[in-house]
PDB file of C-alpha atoms and ligand atoms in Angstrom:
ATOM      1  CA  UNK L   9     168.342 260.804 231.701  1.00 42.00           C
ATOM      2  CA  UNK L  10     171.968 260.843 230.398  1.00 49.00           C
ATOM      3  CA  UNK L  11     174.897 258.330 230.518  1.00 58.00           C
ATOM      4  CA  UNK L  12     172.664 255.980 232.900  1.00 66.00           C
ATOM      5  CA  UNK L  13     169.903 254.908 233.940  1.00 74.00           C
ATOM      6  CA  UNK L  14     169.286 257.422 236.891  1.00 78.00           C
ATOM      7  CA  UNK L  15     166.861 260.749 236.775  1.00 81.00           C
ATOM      8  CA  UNK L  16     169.226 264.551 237.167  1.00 83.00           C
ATOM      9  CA  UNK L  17     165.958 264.367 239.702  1.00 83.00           C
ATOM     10  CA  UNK L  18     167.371 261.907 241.735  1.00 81.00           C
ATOM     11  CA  UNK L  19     169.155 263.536 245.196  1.00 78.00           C
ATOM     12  CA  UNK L  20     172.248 261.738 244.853  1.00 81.00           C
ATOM     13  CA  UNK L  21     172.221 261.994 241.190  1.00 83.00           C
ATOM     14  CA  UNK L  22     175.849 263.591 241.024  1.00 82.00           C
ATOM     15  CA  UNK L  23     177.377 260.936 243.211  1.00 84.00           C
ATOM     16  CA  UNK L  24     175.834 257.668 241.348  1.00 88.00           C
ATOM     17  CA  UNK L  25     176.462 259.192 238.537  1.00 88.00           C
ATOM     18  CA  UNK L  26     180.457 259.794 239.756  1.00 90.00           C
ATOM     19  CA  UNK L  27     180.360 256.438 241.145  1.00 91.00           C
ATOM     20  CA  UNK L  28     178.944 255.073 237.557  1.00 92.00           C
ATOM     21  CA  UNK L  29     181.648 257.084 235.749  1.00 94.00           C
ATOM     22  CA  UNK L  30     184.639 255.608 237.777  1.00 96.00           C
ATOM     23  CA  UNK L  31     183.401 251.660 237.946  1.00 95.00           C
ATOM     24  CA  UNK L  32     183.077 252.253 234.210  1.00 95.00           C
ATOM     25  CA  UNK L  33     186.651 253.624 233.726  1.00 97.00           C
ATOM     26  CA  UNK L  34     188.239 250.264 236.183  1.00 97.00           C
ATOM     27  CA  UNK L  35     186.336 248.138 233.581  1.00 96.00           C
ATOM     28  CA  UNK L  36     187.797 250.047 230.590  1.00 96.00           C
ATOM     29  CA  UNK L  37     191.297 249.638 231.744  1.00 96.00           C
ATOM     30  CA  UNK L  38     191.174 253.315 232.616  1.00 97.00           C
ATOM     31  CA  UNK L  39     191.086 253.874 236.222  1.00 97.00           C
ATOM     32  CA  UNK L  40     193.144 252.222 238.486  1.00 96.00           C
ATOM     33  CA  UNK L  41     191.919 249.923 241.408  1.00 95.00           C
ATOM     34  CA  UNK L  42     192.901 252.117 243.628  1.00 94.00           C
ATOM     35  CA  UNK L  43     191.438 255.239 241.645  1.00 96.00           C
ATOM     36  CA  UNK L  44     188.033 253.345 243.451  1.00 95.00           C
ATOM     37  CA  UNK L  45     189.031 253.910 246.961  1.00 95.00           C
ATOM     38  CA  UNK L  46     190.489 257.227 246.192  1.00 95.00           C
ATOM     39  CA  UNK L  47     186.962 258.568 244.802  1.00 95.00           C
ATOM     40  CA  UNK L  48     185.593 256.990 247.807  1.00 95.00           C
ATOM     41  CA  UNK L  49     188.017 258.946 250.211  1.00 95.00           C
ATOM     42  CA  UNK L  50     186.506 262.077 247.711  1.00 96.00           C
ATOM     43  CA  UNK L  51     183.164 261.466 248.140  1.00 94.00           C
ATOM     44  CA  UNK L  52     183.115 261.484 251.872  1.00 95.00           C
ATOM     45  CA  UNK L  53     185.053 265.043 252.129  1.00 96.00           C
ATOM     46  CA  UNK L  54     182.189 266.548 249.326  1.00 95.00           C
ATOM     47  CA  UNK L  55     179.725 264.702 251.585  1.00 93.00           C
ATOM     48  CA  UNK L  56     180.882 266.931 253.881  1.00 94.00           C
ATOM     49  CA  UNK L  57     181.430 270.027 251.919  1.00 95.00           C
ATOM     50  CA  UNK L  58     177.683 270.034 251.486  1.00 92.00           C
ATOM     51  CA  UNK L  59     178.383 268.852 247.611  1.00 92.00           C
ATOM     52  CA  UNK L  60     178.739 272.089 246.466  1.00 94.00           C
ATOM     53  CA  UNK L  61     181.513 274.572 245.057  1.00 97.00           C
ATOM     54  CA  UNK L  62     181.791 276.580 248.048  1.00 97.00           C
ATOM     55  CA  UNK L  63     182.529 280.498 247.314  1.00 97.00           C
ATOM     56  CA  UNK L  64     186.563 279.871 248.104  1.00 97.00           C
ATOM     57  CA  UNK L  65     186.514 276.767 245.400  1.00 98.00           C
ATOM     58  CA  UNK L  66     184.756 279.777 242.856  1.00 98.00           C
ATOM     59  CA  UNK L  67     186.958 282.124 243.895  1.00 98.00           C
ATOM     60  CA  UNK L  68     189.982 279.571 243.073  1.00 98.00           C
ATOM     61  CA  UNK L  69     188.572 278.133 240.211  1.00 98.00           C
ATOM     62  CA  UNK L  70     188.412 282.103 238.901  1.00 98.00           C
ATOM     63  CA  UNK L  71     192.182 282.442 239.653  1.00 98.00           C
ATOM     64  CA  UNK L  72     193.241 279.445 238.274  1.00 98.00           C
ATOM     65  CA  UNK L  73     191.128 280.538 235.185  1.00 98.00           C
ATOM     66  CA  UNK L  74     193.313 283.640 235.075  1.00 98.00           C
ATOM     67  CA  UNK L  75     196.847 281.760 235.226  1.00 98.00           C
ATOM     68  CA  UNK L  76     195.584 279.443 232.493  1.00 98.00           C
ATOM     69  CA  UNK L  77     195.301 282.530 230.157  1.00 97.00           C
ATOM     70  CA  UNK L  78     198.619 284.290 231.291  1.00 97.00           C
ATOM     71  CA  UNK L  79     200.552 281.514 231.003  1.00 98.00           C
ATOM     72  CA  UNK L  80     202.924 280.514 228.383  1.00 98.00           C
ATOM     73  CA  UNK L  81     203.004 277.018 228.372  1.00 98.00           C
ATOM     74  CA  UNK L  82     199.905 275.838 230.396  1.00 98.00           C
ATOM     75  CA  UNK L  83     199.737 271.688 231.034  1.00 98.00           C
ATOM     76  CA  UNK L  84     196.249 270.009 232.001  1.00 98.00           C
ATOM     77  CA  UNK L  85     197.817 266.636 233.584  1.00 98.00           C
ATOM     78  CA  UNK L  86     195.404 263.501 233.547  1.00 98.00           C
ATOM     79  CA  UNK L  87     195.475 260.426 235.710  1.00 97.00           C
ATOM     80  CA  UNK L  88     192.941 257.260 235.357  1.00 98.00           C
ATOM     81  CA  UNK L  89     190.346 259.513 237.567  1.00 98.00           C
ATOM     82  CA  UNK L  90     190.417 262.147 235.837  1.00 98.00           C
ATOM     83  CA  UNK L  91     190.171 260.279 232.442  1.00 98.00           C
ATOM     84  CA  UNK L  92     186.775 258.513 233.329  1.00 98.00           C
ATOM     85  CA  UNK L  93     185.400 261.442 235.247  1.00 97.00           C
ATOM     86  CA  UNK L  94     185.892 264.250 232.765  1.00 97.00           C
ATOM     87  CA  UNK L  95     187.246 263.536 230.151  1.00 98.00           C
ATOM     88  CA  UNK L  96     185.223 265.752 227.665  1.00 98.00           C
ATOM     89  CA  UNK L  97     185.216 268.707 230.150  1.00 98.00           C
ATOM     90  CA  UNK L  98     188.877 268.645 230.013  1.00 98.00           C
ATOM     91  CA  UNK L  99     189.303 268.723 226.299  1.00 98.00           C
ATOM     92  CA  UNK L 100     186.876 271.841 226.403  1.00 98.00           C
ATOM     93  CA  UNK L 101     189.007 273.139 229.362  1.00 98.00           C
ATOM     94  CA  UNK L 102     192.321 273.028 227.487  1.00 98.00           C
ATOM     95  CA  UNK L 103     190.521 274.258 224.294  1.00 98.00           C
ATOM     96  CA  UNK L 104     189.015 277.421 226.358  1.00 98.00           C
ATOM     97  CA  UNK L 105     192.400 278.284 227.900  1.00 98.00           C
ATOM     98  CA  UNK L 106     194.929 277.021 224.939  1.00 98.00           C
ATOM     99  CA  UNK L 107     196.561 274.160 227.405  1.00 98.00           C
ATOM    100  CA  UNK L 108     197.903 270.854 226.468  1.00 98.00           C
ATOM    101  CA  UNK L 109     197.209 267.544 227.628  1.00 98.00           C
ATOM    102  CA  UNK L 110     199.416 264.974 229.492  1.00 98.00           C
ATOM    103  CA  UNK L 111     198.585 262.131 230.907  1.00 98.00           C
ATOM    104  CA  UNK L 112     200.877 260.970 233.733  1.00 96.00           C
ATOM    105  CA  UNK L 113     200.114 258.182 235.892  1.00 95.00           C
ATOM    106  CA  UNK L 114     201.067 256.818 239.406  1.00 92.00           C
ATOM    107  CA  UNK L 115     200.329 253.126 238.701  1.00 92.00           C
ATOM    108  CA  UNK L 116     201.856 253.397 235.117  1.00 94.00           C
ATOM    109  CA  UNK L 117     201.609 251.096 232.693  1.00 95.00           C
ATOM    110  CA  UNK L 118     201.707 251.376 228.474  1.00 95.00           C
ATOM    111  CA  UNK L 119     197.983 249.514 228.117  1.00 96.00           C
ATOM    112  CA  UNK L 120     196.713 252.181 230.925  1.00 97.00           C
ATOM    113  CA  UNK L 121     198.616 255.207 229.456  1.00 97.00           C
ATOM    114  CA  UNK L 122     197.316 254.372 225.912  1.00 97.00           C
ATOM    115  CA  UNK L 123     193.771 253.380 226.773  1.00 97.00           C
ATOM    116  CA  UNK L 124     193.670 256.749 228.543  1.00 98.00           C
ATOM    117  CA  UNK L 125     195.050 258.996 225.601  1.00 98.00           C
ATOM    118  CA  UNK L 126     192.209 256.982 223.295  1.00 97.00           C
ATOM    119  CA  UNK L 127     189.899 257.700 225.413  1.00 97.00           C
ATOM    120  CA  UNK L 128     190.175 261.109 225.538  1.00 98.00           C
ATOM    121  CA  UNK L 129     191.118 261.279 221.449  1.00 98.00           C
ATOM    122  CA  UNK L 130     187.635 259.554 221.742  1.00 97.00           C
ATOM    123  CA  UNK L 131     186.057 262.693 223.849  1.00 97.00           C
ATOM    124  CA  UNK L 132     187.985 265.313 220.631  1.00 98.00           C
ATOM    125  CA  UNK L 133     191.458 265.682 222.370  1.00 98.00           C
ATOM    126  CA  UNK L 134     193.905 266.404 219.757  1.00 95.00           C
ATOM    127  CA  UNK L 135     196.891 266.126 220.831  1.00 96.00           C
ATOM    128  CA  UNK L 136     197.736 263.817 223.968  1.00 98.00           C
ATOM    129  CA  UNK L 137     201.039 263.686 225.764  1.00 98.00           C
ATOM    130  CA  UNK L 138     202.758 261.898 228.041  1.00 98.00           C
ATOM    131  CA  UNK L 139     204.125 259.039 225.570  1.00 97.00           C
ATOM    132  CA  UNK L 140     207.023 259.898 224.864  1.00 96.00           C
ATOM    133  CA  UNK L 141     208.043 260.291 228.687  1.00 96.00           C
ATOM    134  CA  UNK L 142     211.557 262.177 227.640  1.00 96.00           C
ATOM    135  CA  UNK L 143     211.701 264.272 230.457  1.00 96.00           C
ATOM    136  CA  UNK L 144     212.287 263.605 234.006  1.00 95.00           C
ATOM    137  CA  UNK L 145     210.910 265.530 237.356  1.00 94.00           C
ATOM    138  CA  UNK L 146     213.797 265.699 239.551  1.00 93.00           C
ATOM    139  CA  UNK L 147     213.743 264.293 242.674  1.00 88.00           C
ATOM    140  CA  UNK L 148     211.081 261.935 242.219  1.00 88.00           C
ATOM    141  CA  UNK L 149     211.405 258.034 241.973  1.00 82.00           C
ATOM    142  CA  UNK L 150     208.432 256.919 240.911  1.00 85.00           C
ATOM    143  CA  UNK L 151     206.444 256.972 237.745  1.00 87.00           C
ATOM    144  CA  UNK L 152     205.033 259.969 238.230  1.00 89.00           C
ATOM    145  CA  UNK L 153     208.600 261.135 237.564  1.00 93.00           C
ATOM    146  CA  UNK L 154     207.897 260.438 233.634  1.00 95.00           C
ATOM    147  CA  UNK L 155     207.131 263.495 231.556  1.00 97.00           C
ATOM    148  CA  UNK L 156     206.996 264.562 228.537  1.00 98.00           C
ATOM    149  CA  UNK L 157     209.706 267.192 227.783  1.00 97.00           C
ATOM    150  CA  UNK L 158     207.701 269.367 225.651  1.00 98.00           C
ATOM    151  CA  UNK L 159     204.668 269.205 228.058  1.00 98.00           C
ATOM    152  CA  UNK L 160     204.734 269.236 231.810  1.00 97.00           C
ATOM    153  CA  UNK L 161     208.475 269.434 232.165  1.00 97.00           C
ATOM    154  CA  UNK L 162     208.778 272.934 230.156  1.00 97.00           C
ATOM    155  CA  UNK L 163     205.134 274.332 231.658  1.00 98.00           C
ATOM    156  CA  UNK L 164     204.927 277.488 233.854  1.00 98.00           C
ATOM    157  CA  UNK L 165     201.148 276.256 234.788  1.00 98.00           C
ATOM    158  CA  UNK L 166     200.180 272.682 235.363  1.00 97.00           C
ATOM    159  CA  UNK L 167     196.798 271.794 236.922  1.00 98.00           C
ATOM    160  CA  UNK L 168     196.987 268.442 238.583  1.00 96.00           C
ATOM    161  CA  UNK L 169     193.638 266.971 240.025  1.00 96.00           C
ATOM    162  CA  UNK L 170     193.369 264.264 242.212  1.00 94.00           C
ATOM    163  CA  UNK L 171     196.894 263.840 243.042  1.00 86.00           C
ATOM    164  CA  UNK L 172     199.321 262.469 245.311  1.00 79.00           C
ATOM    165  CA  UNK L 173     201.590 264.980 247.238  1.00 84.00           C
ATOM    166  CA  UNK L 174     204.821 264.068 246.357  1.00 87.00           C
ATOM    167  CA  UNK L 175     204.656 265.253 242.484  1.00 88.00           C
ATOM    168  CA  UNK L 176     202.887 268.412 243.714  1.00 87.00           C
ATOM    169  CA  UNK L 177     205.861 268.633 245.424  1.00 89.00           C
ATOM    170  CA  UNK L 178     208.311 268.128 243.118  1.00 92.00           C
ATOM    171  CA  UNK L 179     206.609 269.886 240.761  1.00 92.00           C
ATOM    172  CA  UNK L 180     206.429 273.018 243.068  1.00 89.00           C
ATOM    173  CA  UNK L 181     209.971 272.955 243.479  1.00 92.00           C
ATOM    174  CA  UNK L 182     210.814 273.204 239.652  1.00 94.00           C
ATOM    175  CA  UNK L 183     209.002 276.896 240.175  1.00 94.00           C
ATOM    176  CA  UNK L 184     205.970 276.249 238.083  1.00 96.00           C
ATOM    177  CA  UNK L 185     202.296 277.638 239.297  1.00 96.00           C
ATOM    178  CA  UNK L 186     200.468 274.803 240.559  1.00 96.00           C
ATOM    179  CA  UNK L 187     196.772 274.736 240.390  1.00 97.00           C
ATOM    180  CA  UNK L 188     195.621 271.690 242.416  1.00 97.00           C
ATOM    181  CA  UNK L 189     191.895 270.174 242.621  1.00 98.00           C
ATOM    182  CA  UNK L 190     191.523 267.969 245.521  1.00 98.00           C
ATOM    183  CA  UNK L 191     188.476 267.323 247.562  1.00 98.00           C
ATOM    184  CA  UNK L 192     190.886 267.015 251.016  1.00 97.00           C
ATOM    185  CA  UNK L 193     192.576 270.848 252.083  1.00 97.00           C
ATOM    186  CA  UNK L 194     194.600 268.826 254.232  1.00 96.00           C
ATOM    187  CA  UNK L 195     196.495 266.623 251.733  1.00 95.00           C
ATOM    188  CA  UNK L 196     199.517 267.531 250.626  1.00 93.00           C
ATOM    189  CA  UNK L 197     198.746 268.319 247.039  1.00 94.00           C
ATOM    190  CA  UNK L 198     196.310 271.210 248.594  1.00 96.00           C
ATOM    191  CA  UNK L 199     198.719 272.550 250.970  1.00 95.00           C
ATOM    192  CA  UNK L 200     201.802 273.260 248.186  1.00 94.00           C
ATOM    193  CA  UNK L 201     199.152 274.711 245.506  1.00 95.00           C
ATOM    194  CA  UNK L 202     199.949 278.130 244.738  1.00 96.00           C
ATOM    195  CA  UNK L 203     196.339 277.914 243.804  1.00 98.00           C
ATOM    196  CA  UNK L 204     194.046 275.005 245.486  1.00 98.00           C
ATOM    197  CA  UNK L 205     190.900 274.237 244.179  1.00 98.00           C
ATOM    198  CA  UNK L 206     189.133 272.102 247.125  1.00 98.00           C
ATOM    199  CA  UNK L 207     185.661 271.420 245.115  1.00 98.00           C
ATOM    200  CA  UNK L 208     184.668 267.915 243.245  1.00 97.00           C
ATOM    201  CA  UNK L 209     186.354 267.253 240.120  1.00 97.00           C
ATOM    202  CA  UNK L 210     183.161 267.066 238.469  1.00 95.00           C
ATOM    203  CA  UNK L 211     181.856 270.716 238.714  1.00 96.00           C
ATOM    204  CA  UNK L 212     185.590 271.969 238.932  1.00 98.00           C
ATOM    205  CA  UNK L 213     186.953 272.066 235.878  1.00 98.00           C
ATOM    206  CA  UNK L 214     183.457 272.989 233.776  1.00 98.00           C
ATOM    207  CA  UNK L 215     183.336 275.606 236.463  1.00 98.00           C
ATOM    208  CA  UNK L 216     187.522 277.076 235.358  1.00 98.00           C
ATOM    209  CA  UNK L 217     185.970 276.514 231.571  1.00 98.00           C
ATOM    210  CA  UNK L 218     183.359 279.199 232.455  1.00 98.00           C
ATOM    211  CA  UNK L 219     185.091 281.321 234.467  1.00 98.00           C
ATOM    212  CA  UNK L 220     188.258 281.290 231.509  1.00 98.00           C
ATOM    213  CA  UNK L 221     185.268 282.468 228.933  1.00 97.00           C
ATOM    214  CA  UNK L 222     183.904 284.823 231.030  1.00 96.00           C
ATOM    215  CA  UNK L 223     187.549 286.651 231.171  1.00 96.00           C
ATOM    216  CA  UNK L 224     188.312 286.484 227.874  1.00 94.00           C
ATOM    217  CA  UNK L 225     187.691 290.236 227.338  1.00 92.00           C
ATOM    218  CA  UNK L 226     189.135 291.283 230.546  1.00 94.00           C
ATOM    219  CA  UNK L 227     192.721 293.005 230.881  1.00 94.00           C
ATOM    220  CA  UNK L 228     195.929 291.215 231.714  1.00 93.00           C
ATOM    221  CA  UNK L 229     196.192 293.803 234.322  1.00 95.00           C
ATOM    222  CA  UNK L 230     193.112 292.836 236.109  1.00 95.00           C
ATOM    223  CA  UNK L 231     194.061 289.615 235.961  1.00 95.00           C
ATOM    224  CA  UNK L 232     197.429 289.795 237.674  1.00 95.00           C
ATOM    225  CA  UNK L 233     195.621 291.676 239.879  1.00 96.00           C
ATOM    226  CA  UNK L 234     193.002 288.539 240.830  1.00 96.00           C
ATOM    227  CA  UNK L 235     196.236 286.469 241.398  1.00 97.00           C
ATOM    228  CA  UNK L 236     197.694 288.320 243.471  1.00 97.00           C
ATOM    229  CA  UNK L 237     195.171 288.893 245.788  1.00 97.00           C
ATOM    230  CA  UNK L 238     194.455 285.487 245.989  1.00 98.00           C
ATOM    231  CA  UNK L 239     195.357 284.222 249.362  1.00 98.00           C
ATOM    232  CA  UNK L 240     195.394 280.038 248.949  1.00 98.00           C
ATOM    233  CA  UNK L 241     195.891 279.580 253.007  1.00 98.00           C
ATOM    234  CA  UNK L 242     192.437 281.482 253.221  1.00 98.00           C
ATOM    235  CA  UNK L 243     190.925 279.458 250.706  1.00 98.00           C
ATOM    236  CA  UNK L 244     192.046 276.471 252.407  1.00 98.00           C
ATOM    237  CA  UNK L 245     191.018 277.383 255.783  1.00 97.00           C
ATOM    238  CA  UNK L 246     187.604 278.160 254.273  1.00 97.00           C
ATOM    239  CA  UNK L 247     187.006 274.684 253.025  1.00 97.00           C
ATOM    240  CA  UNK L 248     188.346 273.217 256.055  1.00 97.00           C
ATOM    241  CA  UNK L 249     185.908 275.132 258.226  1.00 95.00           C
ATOM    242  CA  UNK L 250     183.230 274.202 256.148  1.00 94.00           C
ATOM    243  CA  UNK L 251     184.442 270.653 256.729  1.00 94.00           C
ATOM    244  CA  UNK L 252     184.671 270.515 260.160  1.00 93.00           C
ATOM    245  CA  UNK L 253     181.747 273.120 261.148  1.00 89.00           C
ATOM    246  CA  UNK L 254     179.161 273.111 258.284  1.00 78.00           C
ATOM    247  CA  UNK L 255     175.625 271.874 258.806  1.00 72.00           C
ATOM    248  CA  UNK L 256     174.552 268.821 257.367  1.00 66.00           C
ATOM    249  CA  UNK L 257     171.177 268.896 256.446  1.00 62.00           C
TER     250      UNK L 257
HETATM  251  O1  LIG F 325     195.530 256.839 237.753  1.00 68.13           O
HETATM  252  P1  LIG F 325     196.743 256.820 238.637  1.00 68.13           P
HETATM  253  O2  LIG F 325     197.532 255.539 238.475  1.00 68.13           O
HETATM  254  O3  LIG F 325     197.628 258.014 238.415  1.00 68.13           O
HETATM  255  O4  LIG F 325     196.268 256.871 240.174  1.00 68.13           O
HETATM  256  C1  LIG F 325     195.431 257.916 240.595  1.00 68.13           C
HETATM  257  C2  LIG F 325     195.102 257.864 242.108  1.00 68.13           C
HETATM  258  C3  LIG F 325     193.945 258.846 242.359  1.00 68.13           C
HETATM  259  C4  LIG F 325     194.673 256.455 242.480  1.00 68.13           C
HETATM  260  C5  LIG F 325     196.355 258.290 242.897  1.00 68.13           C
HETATM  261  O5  LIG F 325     196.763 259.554 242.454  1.00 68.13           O
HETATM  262  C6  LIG F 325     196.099 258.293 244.388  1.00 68.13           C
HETATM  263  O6  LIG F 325     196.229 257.295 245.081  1.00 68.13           O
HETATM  264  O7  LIG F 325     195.714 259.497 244.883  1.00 68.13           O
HETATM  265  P2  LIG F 325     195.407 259.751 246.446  1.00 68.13           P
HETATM  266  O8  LIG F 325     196.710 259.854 247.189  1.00 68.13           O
HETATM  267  O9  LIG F 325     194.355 258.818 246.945  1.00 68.13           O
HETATM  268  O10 LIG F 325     194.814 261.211 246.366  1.00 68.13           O
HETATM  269  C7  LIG F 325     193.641 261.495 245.693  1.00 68.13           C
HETATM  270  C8  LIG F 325     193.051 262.789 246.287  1.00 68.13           C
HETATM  271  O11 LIG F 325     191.976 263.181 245.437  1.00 68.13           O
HETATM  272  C9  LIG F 325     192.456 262.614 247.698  1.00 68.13           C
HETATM  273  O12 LIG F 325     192.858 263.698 248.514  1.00 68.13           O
HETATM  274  C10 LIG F 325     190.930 262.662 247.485  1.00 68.13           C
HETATM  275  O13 LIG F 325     190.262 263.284 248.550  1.00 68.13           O
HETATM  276  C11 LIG F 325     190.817 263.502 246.220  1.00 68.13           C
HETATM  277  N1  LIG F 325     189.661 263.174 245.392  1.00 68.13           N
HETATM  278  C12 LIG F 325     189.107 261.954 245.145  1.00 68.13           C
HETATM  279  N2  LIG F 325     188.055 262.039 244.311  1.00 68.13           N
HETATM  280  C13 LIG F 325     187.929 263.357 243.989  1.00 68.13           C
HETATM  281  C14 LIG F 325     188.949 264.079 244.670  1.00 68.13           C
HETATM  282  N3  LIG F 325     189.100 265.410 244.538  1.00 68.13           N
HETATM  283  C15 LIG F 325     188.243 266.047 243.710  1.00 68.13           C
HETATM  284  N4  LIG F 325     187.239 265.414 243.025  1.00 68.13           N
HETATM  285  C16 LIG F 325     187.051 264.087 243.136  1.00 68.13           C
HETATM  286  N5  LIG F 325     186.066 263.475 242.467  1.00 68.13           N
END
């Protein structure tokens, strides 16, 4: 047993305890209302996936492992969904790879933003930005627009998980390196990625924790060399195929 009250035995162990996770964050203050019928819009696509990283998502989640390290100013941005799904997996994340923290929100409000940056001082964050809001994403007019100047304004790398496409958008256009995790290849988000991750939160980020360890020791040249190879179209065809022709069993 873990968190709850359901056996790791149980065959839909990783959705209930998802599902668990997320209720628990709407009654914290965390997670958005709508964060509930996002996860649910989630689920069905990793239904479909086969609930499993598929060897694209690895491949991805290896790539985006690789920008982490190379970049200068890498930015892990949070949302309410994020918050109560992984929160501790993200501090270890941004601890493996030297990234910040920022939360940013879509349905922003102070109580949320603050509950959320407790929360994860709670899981051994350190630092947690997005307060201060000084900075401004052009061409955006909602609050997603709010930044922190010192964190994903000035980044070269941002990941953003579970997001809506306009700020991958946006955020694309200011030239940074956008490593996207989304469940759906077709949204938005996915499709401007340089590097999209299409894989459930939940095994995606401890998955870019691992892969960041494991390359550590290995050259910046080989690294560059993983990125550019990488071929995000391919990846997203590959999880769309699996989608719409994988067996179901
Ligand atoms: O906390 P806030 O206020 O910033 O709001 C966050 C939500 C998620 C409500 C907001 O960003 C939103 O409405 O997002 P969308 O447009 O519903 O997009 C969420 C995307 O994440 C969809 O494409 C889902 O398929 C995908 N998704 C949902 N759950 C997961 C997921 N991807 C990976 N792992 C999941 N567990």
């Amino acid at each position: 047993m873990t968190d709850f009250e359901i056996p790791e035995s149980h065959p839909r162990y990783e959705s209930l305890l998802t599902r668990h996770r997320i209720e628990e964050g709407v009654e914290k203050g965390i997670t958005s209302q709508q964060g509930l019928i996002a996860q649910g819009r989630g689920e069905a696509y990793d239904y479909l996936l086969g609930e499993e990283t598929i060897p694209s998502a690895d491949e991805a989640a290896r790539v985006a492992a690789s920008h982490l390290l190379l970049a200068d100013h890498p930015v892990l941005s949070v949302n309410g969904n994020v918050a109560a799904l992984v929160p501790g997996e993200i501090v270890t994340l941004a601890e493996a790879t030297g990234a910040a923290i920022e939360v940013n929100l879509f349905n922003r409000t102070k109580k949320r933003m603050e509950a959320i940056a407790e929360h994860l001082h709670e899981h051994g964050a350190r630092d947690v930005k997005g307060l201060a809001a000084d900075g401004r994403i052009p061409g955006l007019d909602h609050e997603r627009a709010k930044v922190d100047a010192d964190g994903i304004y000035e980044a070269d790398v941002v990941v953003v998980p579970l997001e809506d496409g306009d700020r991958a958008e946006a955020l694309s256009e200011m030239g940074k390196t956008e490593i996207v995790i989304d469940l759906n290849p077709l949204s938005r988000s996915a499709q401007t990625a340089s590097v999209p991750i299409v894989d459930n939160i939940i095994r995606a980020v401890p998955n870019i924790t691992e892969h960041a360890r494991e390359l550590q020791d290995v050259s910046e040249a080989e690294r560059n060399a993983m990125i550019e190879a990488f071929d995000p179209d391919g990846a997203l065809a590959s999880a769309e195929s699996q989608i719409r022709d994988g067996s179901l069993e």
